[in-house]
Amino acid sequence: MLVTFRIKDHETKLHSKPAAITALEVAALVRKLHGRHGTIDADIGEFGYAPLNFEINANSLSIAAFSACFGYRVDVIAVLDEAQFLGRMIRIEHTQRDEPITIRVSSNISLARELLVGDELARKLLFALGLSNQMNGSITLGDLQEALRSPKTYDAFKRAHIEPLFETLSFIAFTNCGDQLPVLEWSQ
């Protein structure tokens, strides 16, 4: 199995509210993204060309291009604007058949790349950071930065023969997320 390390923010108060959207609006968005070669991060079990639960980078299209898919609705534009301002992903969600499809600001920060590694490599990485080797957890970016500044941490990465992961993790840890309160989360 793969373990995904990703920067998220669950603490910063959002000002926009999730907005209900129609299946036709989702189809227009997916069509526009495919036409512009945009990346759709579909949930497990979703179809790539017709997903109902997925995330996209809020900065992959202009607000005007996004808004055209939704009939220039003010409630949707508020979500798009806040996601772009915060450097977040946009989440499209349809959790149950009898509930509406919604668009909202995701907790995932789009400014930083995510890191996918196998179980064994994840255990080595967590051990080198001095963390428990549970496959689900989190650490604040401030604490991660502090750990990466320590020569002992680099030595632990070197002893485990995973020095390239130290550099990758450093790029992730020192991502400027503005005034948000991000953490690095990992999960299988």
PDB file of C-alpha atoms in Angstrom:
ATOM      1  CA  MET A   1       0.000   0.000   0.000  1.00  0.00           C
ATOM      2  CA  LEU A   2       0.974   3.595  -0.503  1.00  0.00           C
ATOM      3  CA  VAL A   3       1.111   6.212   2.207  1.00  0.00           C
ATOM      4  CA  THR A   4       0.237   9.765   1.172  1.00  0.00           C
ATOM      5  CA  PHE A   5       1.887  12.753   2.878  1.00  0.00           C
ATOM      6  CA  ARG A   6      -0.072  15.952   2.186  1.00  0.00           C
ATOM      7  CA  ILE A   7      -0.319  19.471   3.629  1.00  0.00           C
ATOM      8  CA  LYS A   8      -3.789  20.200   5.019  1.00  0.00           C
ATOM      9  CA  ASP A   9      -5.414  22.914   7.058  1.00  0.00           C
ATOM     10  CA  HIS A  10      -8.416  22.092   9.229  1.00  0.00           C
ATOM     11  CA  GLU A  11      -8.069  25.091  11.586  1.00  0.00           C
ATOM     12  CA  THR A  12      -8.290  28.250   9.472  1.00  0.00           C
ATOM     13  CA  LYS A  13     -11.827  29.652   9.517  1.00  0.00           C
ATOM     14  CA  LEU A  14     -13.365  29.744   6.044  1.00  0.00           C
ATOM     15  CA  HIS A  15     -15.702  32.567   5.054  1.00  0.00           C
ATOM     16  CA  SER A  16     -17.419  30.875   2.125  1.00  0.00           C
ATOM     17  CA  LYS A  17     -20.136  28.281   2.538  1.00  0.00           C
ATOM     18  CA  PRO A  18     -20.446  25.080   0.467  1.00  0.00           C
ATOM     19  CA  ALA A  19     -22.756  25.681  -2.497  1.00  0.00           C
ATOM     20  CA  ALA A  20     -25.152  23.195  -4.070  1.00  0.00           C
ATOM     21  CA  ILE A  21     -24.484  22.628  -7.775  1.00  0.00           C
ATOM     22  CA  THR A  22     -26.194  20.591 -10.478  1.00  0.00           C
ATOM     23  CA  ALA A  23     -24.917  17.578 -12.404  1.00  0.00           C
ATOM     24  CA  LEU A  24     -24.932  19.735 -15.557  1.00  0.00           C
ATOM     25  CA  GLU A  25     -22.640  22.260 -13.856  1.00  0.00           C
ATOM     26  CA  VAL A  26     -20.278  19.454 -12.800  1.00  0.00           C
ATOM     27  CA  ALA A  27     -20.302  18.134 -16.375  1.00  0.00           C
ATOM     28  CA  ALA A  28     -19.470  21.619 -17.709  1.00  0.00           C
ATOM     29  CA  LEU A  29     -16.587  21.905 -15.237  1.00  0.00           C
ATOM     30  CA  VAL A  30     -15.179  18.463 -16.078  1.00  0.00           C
ATOM     31  CA  ARG A  31     -15.494  19.197 -19.807  1.00  0.00           C
ATOM     32  CA  LYS A  32     -13.644  22.511 -19.379  1.00  0.00           C
ATOM     33  CA  LEU A  33     -10.901  20.856 -17.291  1.00  0.00           C
ATOM     34  CA  HIS A  34     -10.421  18.091 -19.855  1.00  0.00           C
ATOM     35  CA  GLY A  35     -10.305  20.693 -22.634  1.00  0.00           C
ATOM     36  CA  ARG A  36      -7.573  22.601 -20.820  1.00  0.00           C
ATOM     37  CA  HIS A  37      -5.736  19.447 -19.678  1.00  0.00           C
ATOM     38  CA  GLY A  38      -6.545  20.199 -16.035  1.00  0.00           C
ATOM     39  CA  THR A  39      -5.853  17.540 -13.429  1.00  0.00           C
ATOM     40  CA  ILE A  40      -8.790  15.956 -11.634  1.00  0.00           C
ATOM     41  CA  ASP A  41      -7.916  14.224  -8.368  1.00  0.00           C
ATOM     42  CA  ALA A  42     -10.836  11.769  -8.326  1.00  0.00           C
ATOM     43  CA  ASP A  43     -11.677   9.806  -5.183  1.00  0.00           C
ATOM     44  CA  ILE A  44     -11.099   6.062  -5.186  1.00  0.00           C
ATOM     45  CA  GLY A  45     -13.847   4.325  -7.137  1.00  0.00           C
ATOM     46  CA  GLU A  46     -14.723   7.366  -9.270  1.00  0.00           C
ATOM     47  CA  PHE A  47     -14.561   7.359 -13.063  1.00  0.00           C
ATOM     48  CA  GLY A  48     -12.027   9.762 -14.555  1.00  0.00           C
ATOM     49  CA  TYR A  49     -14.376  11.276 -17.144  1.00  0.00           C
ATOM     50  CA  ALA A  50     -17.538  11.432 -15.021  1.00  0.00           C
ATOM     51  CA  PRO A  51     -16.542  11.838 -11.359  1.00  0.00           C
ATOM     52  CA  LEU A  52     -18.886  13.164  -8.683  1.00  0.00           C
ATOM     53  CA  ASN A  53     -16.356  13.191  -5.817  1.00  0.00           C
ATOM     54  CA  PHE A  54     -13.072  14.857  -6.681  1.00  0.00           C
ATOM     55  CA  GLU A  55     -10.696  17.753  -6.050  1.00  0.00           C
ATOM     56  CA  ILE A  56      -9.065  20.198  -8.407  1.00  0.00           C
ATOM     57  CA  ASN A  57      -6.479  22.905  -7.989  1.00  0.00           C
ATOM     58  CA  ALA A  58      -8.358  26.183  -7.570  1.00  0.00           C
ATOM     59  CA  ASN A  59      -5.659  27.923  -9.614  1.00  0.00           C
ATOM     60  CA  SER A  60      -5.897  25.561 -12.604  1.00  0.00           C
ATOM     61  CA  LEU A  61      -8.401  27.929 -14.262  1.00  0.00           C
ATOM     62  CA  SER A  62      -9.219  31.603 -13.890  1.00  0.00           C
ATOM     63  CA  ILE A  63     -12.228  32.543 -11.764  1.00  0.00           C
ATOM     64  CA  ALA A  64     -13.979  33.676 -14.954  1.00  0.00           C
ATOM     65  CA  ALA A  65     -13.402  30.277 -16.615  1.00  0.00           C
ATOM     66  CA  PHE A  66     -14.643  28.443 -13.507  1.00  0.00           C
ATOM     67  CA  SER A  67     -17.600  30.793 -13.104  1.00  0.00           C
ATOM     68  CA  ALA A  68     -18.774  30.239 -16.671  1.00  0.00           C
ATOM     69  CA  CYS A  69     -19.404  26.575 -15.768  1.00  0.00           C
ATOM     70  CA  PHE A  70     -21.724  27.635 -12.948  1.00  0.00           C
ATOM     71  CA  GLY A  71     -23.677  30.457 -14.583  1.00  0.00           C
ATOM     72  CA  TYR A  72     -21.677  33.113 -12.706  1.00  0.00           C
ATOM     73  CA  ARG A  73     -23.429  32.306  -9.428  1.00  0.00           C
ATOM     74  CA  VAL A  74     -22.292  34.469  -6.502  1.00  0.00           C
ATOM     75  CA  ASP A  75     -22.259  31.586  -3.961  1.00  0.00           C
ATOM     76  CA  VAL A  76     -19.989  29.489  -6.201  1.00  0.00           C
ATOM     77  CA  ILE A  77     -17.729  32.449  -7.041  1.00  0.00           C
ATOM     78  CA  ALA A  78     -17.248  33.030  -3.282  1.00  0.00           C
ATOM     79  CA  VAL A  79     -15.991  29.446  -2.907  1.00  0.00           C
ATOM     80  CA  LEU A  80     -13.699  29.741  -5.944  1.00  0.00           C
ATOM     81  CA  ASP A  81     -12.317  33.107  -4.820  1.00  0.00           C
ATOM     82  CA  GLU A  82     -11.517  31.922  -1.298  1.00  0.00           C
ATOM     83  CA  ALA A  83      -9.897  28.710  -2.566  1.00  0.00           C
ATOM     84  CA  GLN A  84      -7.689  30.658  -4.978  1.00  0.00           C
ATOM     85  CA  PHE A  85      -6.787  33.235  -2.325  1.00  0.00           C
ATOM     86  CA  LEU A  86      -5.776  30.529   0.177  1.00  0.00           C
ATOM     87  CA  GLY A  87      -4.015  28.334  -2.391  1.00  0.00           C
ATOM     88  CA  ARG A  88      -6.375  25.446  -1.663  1.00  0.00           C
ATOM     89  CA  MET A  89      -8.016  22.718  -3.678  1.00  0.00           C
ATOM     90  CA  ILE A  90     -11.704  22.863  -4.593  1.00  0.00           C
ATOM     91  CA  ARG A  91     -13.767  19.872  -3.455  1.00  0.00           C
ATOM     92  CA  ILE A  92     -16.755  18.613  -5.459  1.00  0.00           C
ATOM     93  CA  GLU A  93     -18.759  16.155  -3.391  1.00  0.00           C
ATOM     94  CA  HIS A  94     -21.849  13.988  -3.758  1.00  0.00           C
ATOM     95  CA  THR A  95     -21.924  11.779  -0.681  1.00  0.00           C
ATOM     96  CA  GLN A  96     -25.417  10.309  -0.972  1.00  0.00           C
ATOM     97  CA  ARG A  97     -27.838   9.862  -3.814  1.00  0.00           C
ATOM     98  CA  ASP A  98     -30.624  11.948  -2.253  1.00  0.00           C
ATOM     99  CA  GLU A  99     -28.331  14.848  -1.281  1.00  0.00           C
ATOM    100  CA  PRO A 100     -27.205  17.675  -3.579  1.00  0.00           C
ATOM    101  CA  ILE A 101     -23.784  17.842  -5.192  1.00  0.00           C
ATOM    102  CA  THR A 102     -21.720  20.515  -3.431  1.00  0.00           C
ATOM    103  CA  ILE A 103     -18.656  22.608  -4.140  1.00  0.00           C
ATOM    104  CA  ARG A 104     -16.513  23.831  -1.255  1.00  0.00           C
ATOM    105  CA  VAL A 105     -13.005  24.875  -0.283  1.00  0.00           C
ATOM    106  CA  SER A 106     -10.949  21.771   0.493  1.00  0.00           C
ATOM    107  CA  SER A 107      -8.640  21.370   3.470  1.00  0.00           C
ATOM    108  CA  ASN A 108      -5.870  20.312   1.037  1.00  0.00           C
ATOM    109  CA  ILE A 109      -3.272  22.968   0.245  1.00  0.00           C
ATOM    110  CA  SER A 110      -2.591  22.999  -3.494  1.00  0.00           C
ATOM    111  CA  LEU A 111       0.630  25.018  -3.256  1.00  0.00           C
ATOM    112  CA  ALA A 112       2.667  22.017  -2.126  1.00  0.00           C
ATOM    113  CA  ARG A 113       3.051  18.717  -3.811  1.00  0.00           C
ATOM    114  CA  GLU A 114       2.114  15.540  -2.042  1.00  0.00           C
ATOM    115  CA  LEU A 115       4.465  12.665  -1.384  1.00  0.00           C
ATOM    116  CA  LEU A 116       3.424   9.061  -2.023  1.00  0.00           C
ATOM    117  CA  VAL A 117       5.660   6.299  -0.673  1.00  0.00           C
ATOM    118  CA  GLY A 118       5.334   2.611   0.127  1.00  0.00           C
ATOM    119  CA  ASP A 119       4.675   1.308   3.663  1.00  0.00           C
ATOM    120  CA  GLU A 120       8.280   0.387   4.423  1.00  0.00           C
ATOM    121  CA  LEU A 121       9.651   3.695   3.157  1.00  0.00           C
ATOM    122  CA  ALA A 122       7.006   5.570   5.161  1.00  0.00           C
ATOM    123  CA  ARG A 123       8.051   3.728   8.325  1.00  0.00           C
ATOM    124  CA  LYS A 124      11.693   4.669   7.717  1.00  0.00           C
ATOM    125  CA  LEU A 125      10.740   8.287   7.081  1.00  0.00           C
ATOM    126  CA  LEU A 126       8.646   8.520  10.254  1.00  0.00           C
ATOM    127  CA  PHE A 127      11.366   6.807  12.312  1.00  0.00           C
ATOM    128  CA  ALA A 128      13.993   9.244  10.964  1.00  0.00           C
ATOM    129  CA  LEU A 129      11.745  12.119  12.051  1.00  0.00           C
ATOM    130  CA  GLY A 130      11.417  10.601  15.519  1.00  0.00           C
ATOM    131  CA  LEU A 131       7.696   9.938  15.096  1.00  0.00           C
ATOM    132  CA  SER A 132       5.691   6.789  15.715  1.00  0.00           C
ATOM    133  CA  ASN A 133       5.395   4.551  12.705  1.00  0.00           C
ATOM    134  CA  GLN A 134       1.585   4.537  12.597  1.00  0.00           C
ATOM    135  CA  MET A 135       0.370   4.881   9.035  1.00  0.00           C
ATOM    136  CA  ASN A 136      -2.058   7.677   9.935  1.00  0.00           C
ATOM    137  CA  GLY A 137      -0.982  10.831  11.713  1.00  0.00           C
ATOM    138  CA  SER A 138       0.008  14.469  11.467  1.00  0.00           C
ATOM    139  CA  ILE A 139       2.624  17.008  12.510  1.00  0.00           C
ATOM    140  CA  THR A 140       2.441  20.800  12.341  1.00  0.00           C
ATOM    141  CA  LEU A 141       4.615  22.365   9.663  1.00  0.00           C
ATOM    142  CA  GLY A 142       6.419  24.338  12.368  1.00  0.00           C
ATOM    143  CA  ASP A 143       7.351  21.141  14.237  1.00  0.00           C
ATOM    144  CA  LEU A 144       8.368  19.463  10.987  1.00  0.00           C
ATOM    145  CA  GLN A 145      10.575  22.423  10.052  1.00  0.00           C
ATOM    146  CA  GLU A 146      12.201  22.297  13.481  1.00  0.00           C
ATOM    147  CA  ALA A 147      12.883  18.563  13.133  1.00  0.00           C
ATOM    148  CA  LEU A 148      14.377  19.019   9.665  1.00  0.00           C
ATOM    149  CA  ARG A 149      16.733  21.742  10.942  1.00  0.00           C
ATOM    150  CA  SER A 150      18.305  19.288  13.367  1.00  0.00           C
ATOM    151  CA  PRO A 151      21.520  17.604  12.168  1.00  0.00           C
ATOM    152  CA  LYS A 152      20.371  14.459  14.019  1.00  0.00           C
ATOM    153  CA  THR A 153      17.383  14.191  11.697  1.00  0.00           C
ATOM    154  CA  TYR A 154      19.507  14.382   8.563  1.00  0.00           C
ATOM    155  CA  ASP A 155      21.854  11.767  10.032  1.00  0.00           C
ATOM    156  CA  ALA A 156      18.854   9.481  10.659  1.00  0.00           C
ATOM    157  CA  PHE A 157      17.750   9.886   7.033  1.00  0.00           C
ATOM    158  CA  LYS A 158      21.292   9.141   5.889  1.00  0.00           C
ATOM    159  CA  ARG A 159      21.579   6.003   8.069  1.00  0.00           C
ATOM    160  CA  ALA A 160      18.259   4.772   6.637  1.00  0.00           C
ATOM    161  CA  HIS A 161      19.543   5.497   3.096  1.00  0.00           C
ATOM    162  CA  ILE A 162      16.601   7.815   2.315  1.00  0.00           C
ATOM    163  CA  GLU A 163      18.406  11.146   1.844  1.00  0.00           C
ATOM    164  CA  PRO A 164      16.336  12.091  -1.257  1.00  0.00           C
ATOM    165  CA  LEU A 165      13.216  11.971   0.929  1.00  0.00           C
ATOM    166  CA  PHE A 166      14.834  14.503   3.271  1.00  0.00           C
ATOM    167  CA  GLU A 167      15.081  16.991   0.398  1.00  0.00           C
ATOM    168  CA  THR A 168      11.542  16.302  -0.814  1.00  0.00           C
ATOM    169  CA  LEU A 169      10.158  16.653   2.700  1.00  0.00           C
ATOM    170  CA  SER A 170      12.098  19.917   3.131  1.00  0.00           C
ATOM    171  CA  PHE A 171      10.438  21.389   0.025  1.00  0.00           C
ATOM    172  CA  ILE A 172       7.050  20.393   1.419  1.00  0.00           C
ATOM    173  CA  ALA A 173       7.755  21.595   4.975  1.00  0.00           C
ATOM    174  CA  PHE A 174       8.923  25.040   3.937  1.00  0.00           C
ATOM    175  CA  THR A 175       5.967  25.790   1.645  1.00  0.00           C
ATOM    176  CA  ASN A 176       4.674  29.273   2.379  1.00  0.00           C
ATOM    177  CA  CYS A 177       0.988  28.815   3.253  1.00  0.00           C
ATOM    178  CA  GLY A 178       0.394  32.427   4.290  1.00  0.00           C
ATOM    179  CA  ASP A 179      -1.566  32.935   7.504  1.00  0.00           C
ATOM    180  CA  GLN A 180      -3.055  29.446   7.482  1.00  0.00           C
ATOM    181  CA  LEU A 181      -2.438  26.803  10.144  1.00  0.00           C
ATOM    182  CA  PRO A 182      -1.279  23.809   8.095  1.00  0.00           C
ATOM    183  CA  VAL A 183      -0.171  20.359   9.169  1.00  0.00           C
ATOM    184  CA  LEU A 184       1.474  17.537   7.271  1.00  0.00           C
ATOM    185  CA  GLU A 185      -0.885  14.563   7.406  1.00  0.00           C
ATOM    186  CA  TRP A 186      -0.148  11.064   6.301  1.00  0.00           C
ATOM    187  CA  SER A 187      -2.527   8.191   5.688  1.00  0.00           C
ATOM    188  CA  GLN A 188      -2.827   4.943   3.785  1.00  0.00           C
TER     189      GLN A 188
END
